[in-house]
Amino acid sequence: MNACGLIVEYNPFHNGHLYHARQAKKITNADVLIAVMSGSFLQRGEPAIVDKYHRTKMALNSGIDLVIELPYGYAVQSSNLFAFGSVQSLHQLGVEQLCFGSESGDIQSFLNHYHMLQENKAQYQHTLKEYLTQGLPFPVANKKALEKIIPANTIDFSKPNNILGFSYIRQILEQELDIQACTIKRIKNDYHDTEITNSITSATSIRTKIIDQKENINKIKETMPFQSTKQLQSYYNKTKTWHHWELYFPYLQYKIGTMTPEELVTIEGIDEGIEYRIKKFTKKAVTFYDLMQKIKTKRYTWTRLQRMFLHILTNTKKEEMKSIKESRSIPYIRLLGMNKNGQLFLNQKKSNLSIPIVSSYQREMHPLLKIEERASYTYYSIIPPQIRRHLFKQEIQGPIILND
Amino acid sequence: MNACGLIVEYNPFHNGHLYHARQAKKITNADVLIAVMSGSFLQRGEPAIVDKYHRTKMALNSGIDLVIELPYGYAVQSSNLFAFGSVQSLHQLGVEQLCFGSESGDIQSFLNHYHMLQENKAQYQHTLKEYLTQGLPFPVANKKALEKIIPANTIDFSKPNNILGFSYIRQILEQELDIQACTIKRIKNDYHDTEITNSITSATSIRTKIIDQKENINKIKETMPFQSTKQLQSYYNKTKTWHHWELYFPYLQYKIGTMTPEELVTIEGIDEGIEYRIKKFTKKAVTFYDLMQKIKTKRYTWTRLQRMFLHILTNTKKEEMKSIKESRSIPYIRLLGMNKNGQLFLNQKKSNLSIPIVSSYQREMHPLLKIEERASYTYYSIIPPQIRRHLFKQEIQGPIILND
């Protein structure tokens, strides 16, 4: 079977995602679409608006055949590690094509960039280091360093999708993986737009509308397939919750207030020196937004801080992440859901896999899966116990199977 | 000035406490009454119903002249360490009398018990160890071991007040402190009673009524001085909260769910072997009461488990407590409040103190005070941020001074 891989968050699955899936299938002539999807928490350091199982159902009902989980350990990280985990997941499953969205839609420019970067690696690294020493945040320093070696810059590295796309290419070529990449030009709104102006709208603007409107999600119906609205509604009916940072703020404030500065520094992503700043501003803040406004600097960007705060909440340690970062492969594949077609593909590949397929949690398991369990636990912690237990059961019941 | 010390929790200050304070003053002919009071959390491993400052005001308005804090590190511990911290606090302040409540009201029987115990120490320790090996909880094993060496048992060691009283005597005599102890026979209801039947009523029954009745505390007005009702009401008006375990359950459940078993074992009071049991039942429980019912055993008593859960919440480590337990003295005295008379006493004693008097928190401070800060932070964590900040300020503003 000819499989095409997509790297996604589906937060939530909307018309833009539908367009991307359909185009990817058409261009690559794929029999089966495989999505690697972030689970409870997302790359920008935020909780997904509804849980991974409801987002998986959205995907399966809109043309995706198989959904696997991008582990928290890769999903809530900057582009390189995010790309490593995603691309490796596809590779380990034997998927030989990847189709990602970008602003330009021109795969050649990504490849050219990679080769120019390879030829000027020393200069790039030197310049990057210089900018970082000046106190610039990584995305800005990286953009400026790339522009120095690639003057005719056709990729705008201020766009998150371009940064990610480039990271995928880099991982594929550096690891010499047998994956053919293509890209589809994204249409309509920017990633960061918050106004809904069209039937293809950014996920950010959709989330803003959903959270503002509480249970009434009529306003965003036009922007997504019916199944997405249905799954959103289904999750809300069970939990009366749209997940967003403010709901986790009491836990974050409690957690930071009871941690010693020394303990804070053991947490993934927390540089020595910022621990007192974190304690000080957390004590003073009255909302999560208030905390972010107070604490952010040029060096500590919004996204970077949100990731730190998630790692604090999920108790993710530098020590745990060390071996994960050093490893040249991913330790397992975790299935979230599939339809008949996805099952067929999986059955073909199963015997040739070099890493295990897991679904549940056990007492003895890989550190990456231990982190995942804590992340899921954290994700559901804002839901009342009775309902939470019911939702957490999904985590141990194995993948969703869609029969139709 | 002739000072008499009392060791108290005042949760809340009621008519029984008023009786005890008045009797103590009369019997000892004291000019000044000094109370060593537990702060945010109490010996049975529970949050105090209102904060230490409102309980301090109750005491100062009902005849107590000076209130100092029994640090969390001693207050939430079994009787020996609790007694060590309390008796040492009085000793370090130069208080030479202690008056405690007991069932018998007969100080001689406490002294006799101590001496009999001294003479049969080896046998006592052997029997105690035997009972503990059989899996009996400490209080039961202790009671049975004592009964073996003291057949004409006049002190009932199933009564918490008798256990504590005996521990005070033991600390005073073992450390050869210059403190004269006396005891007052407690009148009316048992400590564990939950029915309000008289104007002198157990604190447990008063708390049950308060928590059940929410803002309406008319039912317990008869059981306490007017100032106690006033302070209770004042705290509730600010916070809309009576502190009890159920309110902390979401934090406890979140915290345990995101801790590794290895981390759980580093927490004070947690024996190796119970960490998986704690994780398992916490995941399943829907309320704190539900958790306690599920997890308690003959060996792990209600009180012992509640203390463990508090140490988890406040992130109190075995390692931190080690040096505190090994020390032959307490590291500081923390003032909570005083009236003119208390100030007068303090001024007399100040120049002769061998340990510092502290009120606020600093970055560099004794581990015991660091634990205290986290305990206070935990205590107020269930209050909305704006109000919490206001309440937490009391912690750094120094003692309450009552001028009248």
mmCIF file of N, CA, C and O in Angstrom, chain B residues 135-209:
data_model
loop_
_atom_site.group_PDB
_atom_site.id
_atom_site.type_symbol
_atom_site.label_atom_id
_atom_site.label_comp_id
_atom_site.label_asym_id
_atom_site.label_seq_id
_atom_site.Cartn_x
_atom_site.Cartn_y
_atom_site.Cartn_z
ATOM 1 N N GLY B 135 2.736 -5.951 63.144
ATOM 2 C CA GLY B 135 1.946 -5.125 62.226
ATOM 3 C C GLY B 135 0.996 -4.165 62.929
ATOM 4 O O GLY B 135 0.182 -3.507 62.297
ATOM 5 N N LEU B 136 1.094 -4.070 64.267
ATOM 6 C CA LEU B 136 0.221 -3.128 64.975
ATOM 7 C C LEU B 136 0.673 -1.691 64.701
ATOM 8 O O LEU B 136 1.870 -1.419 64.601
ATOM 9 N N PRO B 137 -0.284 -0.752 64.575
ATOM 10 C CA PRO B 137 0.104 0.656 64.424
ATOM 11 C C PRO B 137 0.776 1.155 65.709
ATOM 12 O O PRO B 137 0.500 0.627 66.789
ATOM 13 N N PHE B 138 1.626 2.149 65.602
ATOM 14 C CA PHE B 138 2.422 2.594 66.739
ATOM 15 C C PHE B 138 1.600 2.900 68.001
ATOM 16 O O PHE B 138 1.951 2.424 69.093
ATOM 17 N N PRO B 139 0.519 3.708 67.888
ATOM 18 C CA PRO B 139 -0.218 4.045 69.123
ATOM 19 C C PRO B 139 -0.708 2.802 69.862
ATOM 20 O O PRO B 139 -0.638 2.740 71.100
ATOM 21 N N VAL B 140 -1.183 1.800 69.132
ATOM 22 C CA VAL B 140 -1.692 0.574 69.762
ATOM 23 C C VAL B 140 -0.539 -0.225 70.372
ATOM 24 O O VAL B 140 -0.601 -0.653 71.536
ATOM 25 N N ALA B 141 0.539 -0.376 69.583
ATOM 26 C CA ALA B 141 1.705 -1.118 70.061
ATOM 27 C C ALA B 141 2.271 -0.466 71.319
ATOM 28 O O ALA B 141 2.604 -1.145 72.300
ATOM 29 N N ASN B 142 2.344 0.858 71.303
ATOM 30 C CA ASN B 142 2.871 1.624 72.424
ATOM 31 C C ASN B 142 2.018 1.411 73.678
ATOM 32 O O ASN B 142 2.524 1.150 74.770
ATOM 33 N N LYS B 143 0.696 1.516 73.485
ATOM 34 C CA LYS B 143 -0.241 1.334 74.593
ATOM 35 C C LYS B 143 -0.069 -0.057 75.224
ATOM 36 O O LYS B 143 0.046 -0.195 76.445
ATOM 37 N N LYS B 144 -0.015 -1.072 74.372
ATOM 38 C CA LYS B 144 0.103 -2.445 74.860
ATOM 39 C C LYS B 144 1.451 -2.683 75.546
ATOM 40 O O LYS B 144 1.522 -3.368 76.572
ATOM 41 N N ALA B 145 2.505 -2.085 74.986
ATOM 42 C CA ALA B 145 3.844 -2.259 75.575
ATOM 43 C C ALA B 145 3.913 -1.576 76.935
ATOM 44 O O ALA B 145 4.518 -2.100 77.874
ATOM 45 N N LEU B 146 3.291 -0.411 77.050
ATOM 46 C CA LEU B 146 3.277 0.305 78.326
ATOM 47 C C LEU B 146 2.496 -0.482 79.371
ATOM 48 O O LEU B 146 2.908 -0.589 80.533
ATOM 49 N N GLU B 147 1.361 -1.034 78.947
ATOM 50 C CA GLU B 147 0.524 -1.778 79.876
ATOM 51 C C GLU B 147 1.256 -2.994 80.451
ATOM 52 O O GLU B 147 0.977 -3.420 81.570
ATOM 53 N N LYS B 148 2.171 -3.563 79.653
ATOM 54 C CA LYS B 148 2.921 -4.739 80.108
ATOM 55 C C LYS B 148 3.827 -4.422 81.293
ATOM 56 O O LYS B 148 4.012 -5.223 82.181
ATOM 57 N N ILE B 149 4.444 -3.222 81.236
ATOM 58 C CA ILE B 149 5.390 -2.889 82.310
ATOM 59 C C ILE B 149 4.724 -2.122 83.436
ATOM 60 O O ILE B 149 5.275 -1.987 84.512
ATOM 61 N N ILE B 150 3.521 -1.578 83.198
ATOM 62 C CA ILE B 150 2.813 -0.821 84.232
ATOM 63 C C ILE B 150 1.434 -1.441 84.402
ATOM 64 O O ILE B 150 0.455 -0.954 83.858
ATOM 65 N N PRO B 151 1.348 -2.550 85.176
ATOM 66 C CA PRO B 151 0.066 -3.256 85.260
ATOM 67 C C PRO B 151 -1.040 -2.392 85.869
ATOM 68 O O PRO B 151 -2.153 -2.365 85.382
ATOM 69 N N ALA B 152 -0.706 -1.642 86.922
ATOM 70 C CA ALA B 152 -1.720 -0.777 87.518
ATOM 71 C C ALA B 152 -1.791 0.510 86.698
ATOM 72 O O ALA B 152 -1.332 1.565 87.097
ATOM 73 N N ASN B 153 -2.340 0.351 85.492
ATOM 74 C CA ASN B 153 -2.316 1.416 84.504
ATOM 75 C C ASN B 153 -3.365 2.488 84.817
ATOM 76 O O ASN B 153 -4.556 2.252 84.662
ATOM 77 N N THR B 154 -2.905 3.655 85.256
ATOM 78 C CA THR B 154 -3.882 4.699 85.568
ATOM 79 C C THR B 154 -4.052 5.704 84.432
ATOM 80 O O THR B 154 -4.932 6.535 84.467
ATOM 81 N N ILE B 155 -3.186 5.624 83.454
ATOM 82 C CA ILE B 155 -3.347 6.531 82.320
ATOM 83 C C ILE B 155 -3.825 5.742 81.109
ATOM 84 O O ILE B 155 -3.220 4.747 80.731
ATOM 85 N N ASP B 156 -4.934 6.204 80.521
ATOM 86 C CA ASP B 156 -5.479 5.527 79.354
ATOM 87 C C ASP B 156 -4.785 6.056 78.091
ATOM 88 O O ASP B 156 -5.056 7.167 77.639
ATOM 89 N N PHE B 157 -3.910 5.226 77.546
ATOM 90 C CA PHE B 157 -3.122 5.677 76.396
ATOM 91 C C PHE B 157 -3.854 5.544 75.058
ATOM 92 O O PHE B 157 -3.254 5.627 74.004
ATOM 93 N N SER B 158 -5.157 5.338 75.113
ATOM 94 C CA SER B 158 -5.924 5.452 73.866
ATOM 95 C C SER B 158 -6.422 6.893 73.690
ATOM 96 O O SER B 158 -6.939 7.256 72.660
ATOM 97 N N LYS B 159 -6.249 7.706 74.742
ATOM 98 C CA LYS B 159 -6.686 9.112 74.656
ATOM 99 C C LYS B 159 -5.539 9.986 74.145
ATOM 100 O O LYS B 159 -4.479 10.032 74.785
ATOM 101 N N PRO B 160 -5.768 10.690 73.030
ATOM 102 C CA PRO B 160 -4.709 11.534 72.450
ATOM 103 C C PRO B 160 -4.095 12.505 73.456
ATOM 104 O O PRO B 160 -2.884 12.700 73.470
ATOM 105 N N ASN B 161 -4.914 13.087 74.328
ATOM 106 C CA ASN B 161 -4.395 14.073 75.267
ATOM 107 C C ASN B 161 -3.459 13.450 76.311
ATOM 108 O O ASN B 161 -2.519 14.089 76.757
ATOM 109 N N ASN B 162 -3.747 12.214 76.654
ATOM 110 C CA ASN B 162 -2.868 11.522 77.595
ATOM 111 C C ASN B 162 -1.543 11.164 76.940
ATOM 112 O O ASN B 162 -0.490 11.266 77.568
ATOM 113 N N ILE B 163 -1.622 10.723 75.693
ATOM 114 C CA ILE B 163 -0.383 10.383 74.968
ATOM 115 C C ILE B 163 0.503 11.628 74.882
ATOM 116 O O ILE B 163 1.702 11.586 75.161
ATOM 117 N N LEU B 164 -0.097 12.753 74.492
ATOM 118 C CA LEU B 164 0.674 13.988 74.366
ATOM 119 C C LEU B 164 1.232 14.434 75.716
ATOM 120 O O LEU B 164 2.417 14.767 75.825
ATOM 121 N N GLY B 165 0.378 14.418 76.733
ATOM 122 C CA GLY B 165 0.808 14.825 78.072
ATOM 123 C C GLY B 165 2.015 14.020 78.530
ATOM 124 O O GLY B 165 3.001 14.578 79.028
ATOM 125 N N PHE B 166 1.936 12.718 78.318
ATOM 126 C CA PHE B 166 3.042 11.854 78.714
ATOM 127 C C PHE B 166 4.311 12.208 77.937
ATOM 128 O O PHE B 166 5.414 12.219 78.492
ATOM 129 N N SER B 167 4.133 12.542 76.645
ATOM 130 C CA SER B 167 5.288 12.918 75.818
ATOM 131 C C SER B 167 5.930 14.210 76.313
ATOM 132 O O SER B 167 7.152 14.364 76.261
ATOM 133 N N TYR B 168 5.098 15.154 76.778
ATOM 134 C CA TYR B 168 5.657 16.404 77.327
ATOM 135 C C TYR B 168 6.545 16.084 78.533
ATOM 136 O O TYR B 168 7.669 16.566 78.654
ATOM 137 N N ILE B 169 5.983 15.274 79.444
ATOM 138 C CA ILE B 169 6.710 14.903 80.664
ATOM 139 C C ILE B 169 8.044 14.240 80.310
ATOM 140 O O ILE B 169 9.096 14.556 80.866
ATOM 141 N N ARG B 170 7.954 13.338 79.358
ATOM 142 C CA ARG B 170 9.140 12.603 78.925
ATOM 143 C C ARG B 170 10.210 13.550 78.389
ATOM 144 O O ARG B 170 11.390 13.433 78.722
ATOM 145 N N GLN B 171 9.822 14.488 77.535
ATOM 146 C CA GLN B 171 10.773 15.442 76.966
ATOM 147 C C GLN B 171 11.407 16.295 78.067
ATOM 148 O O GLN B 171 12.618 16.519 78.074
ATOM 149 N N ILE B 172 10.566 16.764 78.991
ATOM 150 C CA ILE B 172 11.068 17.627 80.071
ATOM 151 C C ILE B 172 12.089 16.877 80.930
ATOM 152 O O ILE B 172 13.176 17.378 81.202
ATOM 153 N N LEU B 173 11.726 15.646 81.283
ATOM 154 C CA LEU B 173 12.603 14.895 82.193
ATOM 155 C C LEU B 173 13.841 14.369 81.482
ATOM 156 O O LEU B 173 14.935 14.435 82.036
ATOM 157 N N GLU B 174 13.664 13.872 80.278
ATOM 158 C CA GLU B 174 14.833 13.332 79.551
ATOM 159 C C GLU B 174 15.858 14.406 79.242
ATOM 160 O O GLU B 174 17.059 14.173 79.290
ATOM 161 N N GLN B 175 15.361 15.598 78.879
ATOM 162 C CA GLN B 175 16.281 16.686 78.548
ATOM 163 C C GLN B 175 16.639 17.517 79.772
ATOM 164 O O GLN B 175 17.357 18.505 79.660
ATOM 165 N N GLU B 176 16.103 17.095 80.919
ATOM 166 C CA GLU B 176 16.353 17.801 82.181
ATOM 167 C C GLU B 176 16.111 19.297 82.054
ATOM 168 O O GLU B 176 16.951 20.130 82.418
ATOM 169 N N LEU B 177 14.952 19.655 81.507
ATOM 170 C CA LEU B 177 14.619 21.070 81.311
ATOM 171 C C LEU B 177 14.051 21.649 82.601
ATOM 172 O O LEU B 177 13.401 20.945 83.382
ATOM 173 N N ASP B 178 14.285 22.915 82.767
ATOM 174 C CA ASP B 178 13.811 23.613 83.958
ATOM 175 C C ASP B 178 12.352 24.026 83.764
ATOM 176 O O ASP B 178 12.032 25.209 83.725
ATOM 177 N N ILE B 179 11.489 23.045 83.600
ATOM 178 C CA ILE B 179 10.061 23.325 83.411
ATOM 179 C C ILE B 179 9.254 22.492 84.402
ATOM 180 O O ILE B 179 9.440 21.272 84.513
ATOM 181 N N GLN B 180 8.371 23.169 85.126
ATOM 182 C CA GLN B 180 7.473 22.522 86.075
ATOM 183 C C GLN B 180 6.167 22.221 85.347
ATOM 184 O O GLN B 180 5.554 23.126 84.782
ATOM 185 N N ALA B 181 5.755 20.949 85.306
ATOM 186 C CA ALA B 181 4.517 20.628 84.593
ATOM 187 C C ALA B 181 3.363 20.423 85.555
ATOM 188 O O ALA B 181 3.537 19.889 86.652
ATOM 189 N N CYS B 182 2.179 20.866 85.147
ATOM 190 C CA CYS B 182 0.975 20.517 85.883
ATOM 191 C C CYS B 182 -0.114 20.160 84.881
ATOM 192 O O CYS B 182 0.013 20.445 83.701
ATOM 193 N N THR B 183 -1.146 19.487 85.350
ATOM 194 C CA THR B 183 -2.206 19.099 84.409
ATOM 195 C C THR B 183 -3.577 19.422 84.975
ATOM 196 O O THR B 183 -3.790 19.416 86.188
ATOM 197 N N ILE B 184 -4.494 19.743 84.094
ATOM 198 C CA ILE B 184 -5.869 20.072 84.476
ATOM 199 C C ILE B 184 -6.782 19.004 83.907
ATOM 200 O O ILE B 184 -6.644 18.623 82.742
ATOM 201 N N LYS B 185 -7.692 18.544 84.742
ATOM 202 C CA LYS B 185 -8.641 17.523 84.278
ATOM 203 C C LYS B 185 -9.568 18.155 83.242
ATOM 204 O O LYS B 185 -10.177 19.194 83.472
ATOM 205 N N ARG B 186 -9.647 17.526 82.083
ATOM 206 C CA ARG B 186 -10.541 18.026 81.035
ATOM 207 C C ARG B 186 -11.974 17.740 81.457
ATOM 208 O O ARG B 186 -12.266 16.695 82.044
ATOM 209 N N ILE B 187 -12.860 18.676 81.132
ATOM 210 C CA ILE B 187 -14.250 18.424 81.502
ATOM 211 C C ILE B 187 -15.095 18.244 80.249
ATOM 212 O O ILE B 187 -14.773 18.723 79.181
ATOM 213 N N LYS B 188 -16.162 17.485 80.459
ATOM 214 C CA LYS B 188 -17.110 17.228 79.384
ATOM 215 C C LYS B 188 -16.507 16.442 78.224
ATOM 216 O O LYS B 188 -15.508 15.771 78.348
ATOM 217 N N ASN B 189 -17.139 16.622 77.084
ATOM 218 C CA ASN B 189 -16.996 15.691 75.946
ATOM 219 C C ASN B 189 -15.590 15.175 75.621
ATOM 220 O O ASN B 189 -14.603 15.833 75.850
ATOM 221 N N ASP B 190 -15.596 14.047 75.064
ATOM 222 C CA ASP B 190 -14.397 13.394 74.536
ATOM 223 C C ASP B 190 -13.865 14.159 73.329
ATOM 224 O O ASP B 190 -14.605 14.809 72.628
ATOM 225 N N TYR B 191 -12.594 13.995 73.079
ATOM 226 C CA TYR B 191 -11.958 14.632 71.916
ATOM 227 C C TYR B 191 -12.640 14.234 70.611
ATOM 228 O O TYR B 191 -12.811 15.025 69.709
ATOM 229 N N HIS B 192 -13.048 12.971 70.523
ATOM 230 C CA HIS B 192 -13.575 12.467 69.252
ATOM 231 C C HIS B 192 -15.081 12.667 69.075
ATOM 232 O O HIS B 192 -15.620 12.332 68.025
ATOM 233 N N ASP B 193 -15.754 13.189 70.106
ATOM 234 C CA ASP B 193 -17.209 13.354 70.005
ATOM 235 C C ASP B 193 -17.594 14.259 68.843
ATOM 236 O O ASP B 193 -16.946 15.243 68.555
ATOM 237 N N THR B 194 -18.695 13.924 68.185
ATOM 238 C CA THR B 194 -19.135 14.804 67.095
ATOM 239 C C THR B 194 -20.479 15.474 67.379
ATOM 240 O O THR B 194 -20.960 16.267 66.599
ATOM 241 N N GLU B 195 -21.114 15.156 68.498
ATOM 242 C CA GLU B 195 -22.388 15.803 68.814
ATOM 243 C C GLU B 195 -22.195 16.982 69.773
ATOM 244 O O GLU B 195 -21.442 16.889 70.743
ATOM 245 N N ILE B 196 -22.835 18.060 69.479
ATOM 246 C CA ILE B 196 -22.740 19.202 70.382
ATOM 247 C C ILE B 196 -23.820 19.073 71.447
ATOM 248 O O ILE B 196 -24.995 19.138 71.158
ATOM 249 N N THR B 197 -23.414 18.855 72.664
ATOM 250 C CA THR B 197 -24.407 18.603 73.698
ATOM 251 C C THR B 197 -24.331 19.605 74.830
ATOM 252 O O THR B 197 -25.189 19.674 75.670
ATOM 253 N N ASN B 198 -23.278 20.390 74.817
ATOM 254 C CA ASN B 198 -23.083 21.233 75.971
ATOM 255 C C ASN B 198 -22.286 22.456 75.577
ATOM 256 O O ASN B 198 -21.738 22.521 74.490
ATOM 257 N N SER B 199 -22.175 23.398 76.462
ATOM 258 C CA SER B 199 -21.444 24.614 76.125
ATOM 259 C C SER B 199 -19.935 24.381 76.116
ATOM 260 O O SER B 199 -19.192 25.164 75.570
ATOM 261 N N ILE B 200 -19.485 23.282 76.719
ATOM 262 C CA ILE B 200 -18.098 22.876 76.492
ATOM 263 C C ILE B 200 -18.125 21.625 75.632
ATOM 264 O O ILE B 200 -18.663 20.602 76.010
ATOM 265 N N THR B 201 -17.587 21.767 74.441
ATOM 266 C CA THR B 201 -17.769 20.760 73.422
ATOM 267 C C THR B 201 -16.442 20.517 72.735
ATOM 268 O O THR B 201 -15.617 21.402 72.649
ATOM 269 N N SER B 202 -16.262 19.321 72.217
ATOM 270 C CA SER B 202 -14.991 19.015 71.567
ATOM 271 C C SER B 202 -14.834 19.822 70.284
ATOM 272 O O SER B 202 -15.802 20.152 69.613
ATOM 273 N N ALA B 203 -13.583 20.132 69.950
ATOM 274 C CA ALA B 203 -13.286 20.891 68.740
ATOM 275 C C ALA B 203 -13.745 20.126 67.500
ATOM 276 O O ALA B 203 -14.224 20.723 66.531
ATOM 277 N N THR B 204 -13.626 18.793 67.536
ATOM 278 C CA THR B 204 -14.047 17.982 66.392
ATOM 279 C C THR B 204 -15.516 18.209 66.066
ATOM 280 O O THR B 204 -15.885 18.427 64.916
ATOM 281 N N SER B 205 -16.371 18.175 67.106
ATOM 282 C CA SER B 205 -17.802 18.332 66.849
ATOM 283 C C SER B 205 -18.105 19.748 66.376
ATOM 284 O O SER B 205 -18.971 19.953 65.534
ATOM 285 N N ILE B 206 -17.368 20.727 66.889
ATOM 286 C CA ILE B 206 -17.581 22.113 66.449
ATOM 287 C C ILE B 206 -17.220 22.244 64.971
ATOM 288 O O ILE B 206 -17.960 22.813 64.178
ATOM 289 N N ARG B 207 -16.096 21.684 64.577
ATOM 290 C CA ARG B 207 -15.673 21.772 63.172
ATOM 291 C C ARG B 207 -16.672 21.090 62.243
ATOM 292 O O ARG B 207 -17.009 21.622 61.197
ATOM 293 N N THR B 208 -17.146 19.925 62.667
ATOM 294 C CA THR B 208 -18.126 19.223 61.841
ATOM 295 C C THR B 208 -19.340 20.107 61.599
ATOM 296 O O THR B 208 -19.817 20.237 60.477
ATOM 297 N N LYS B 209 -19.829 20.738 62.664
ATOM 298 C CA LYS B 209 -20.989 21.625 62.541
ATOM 299 C C LYS B 209 -20.687 22.795 61.607
ATOM 300 O O LYS B 209 -21.493 23.169 60.774
#
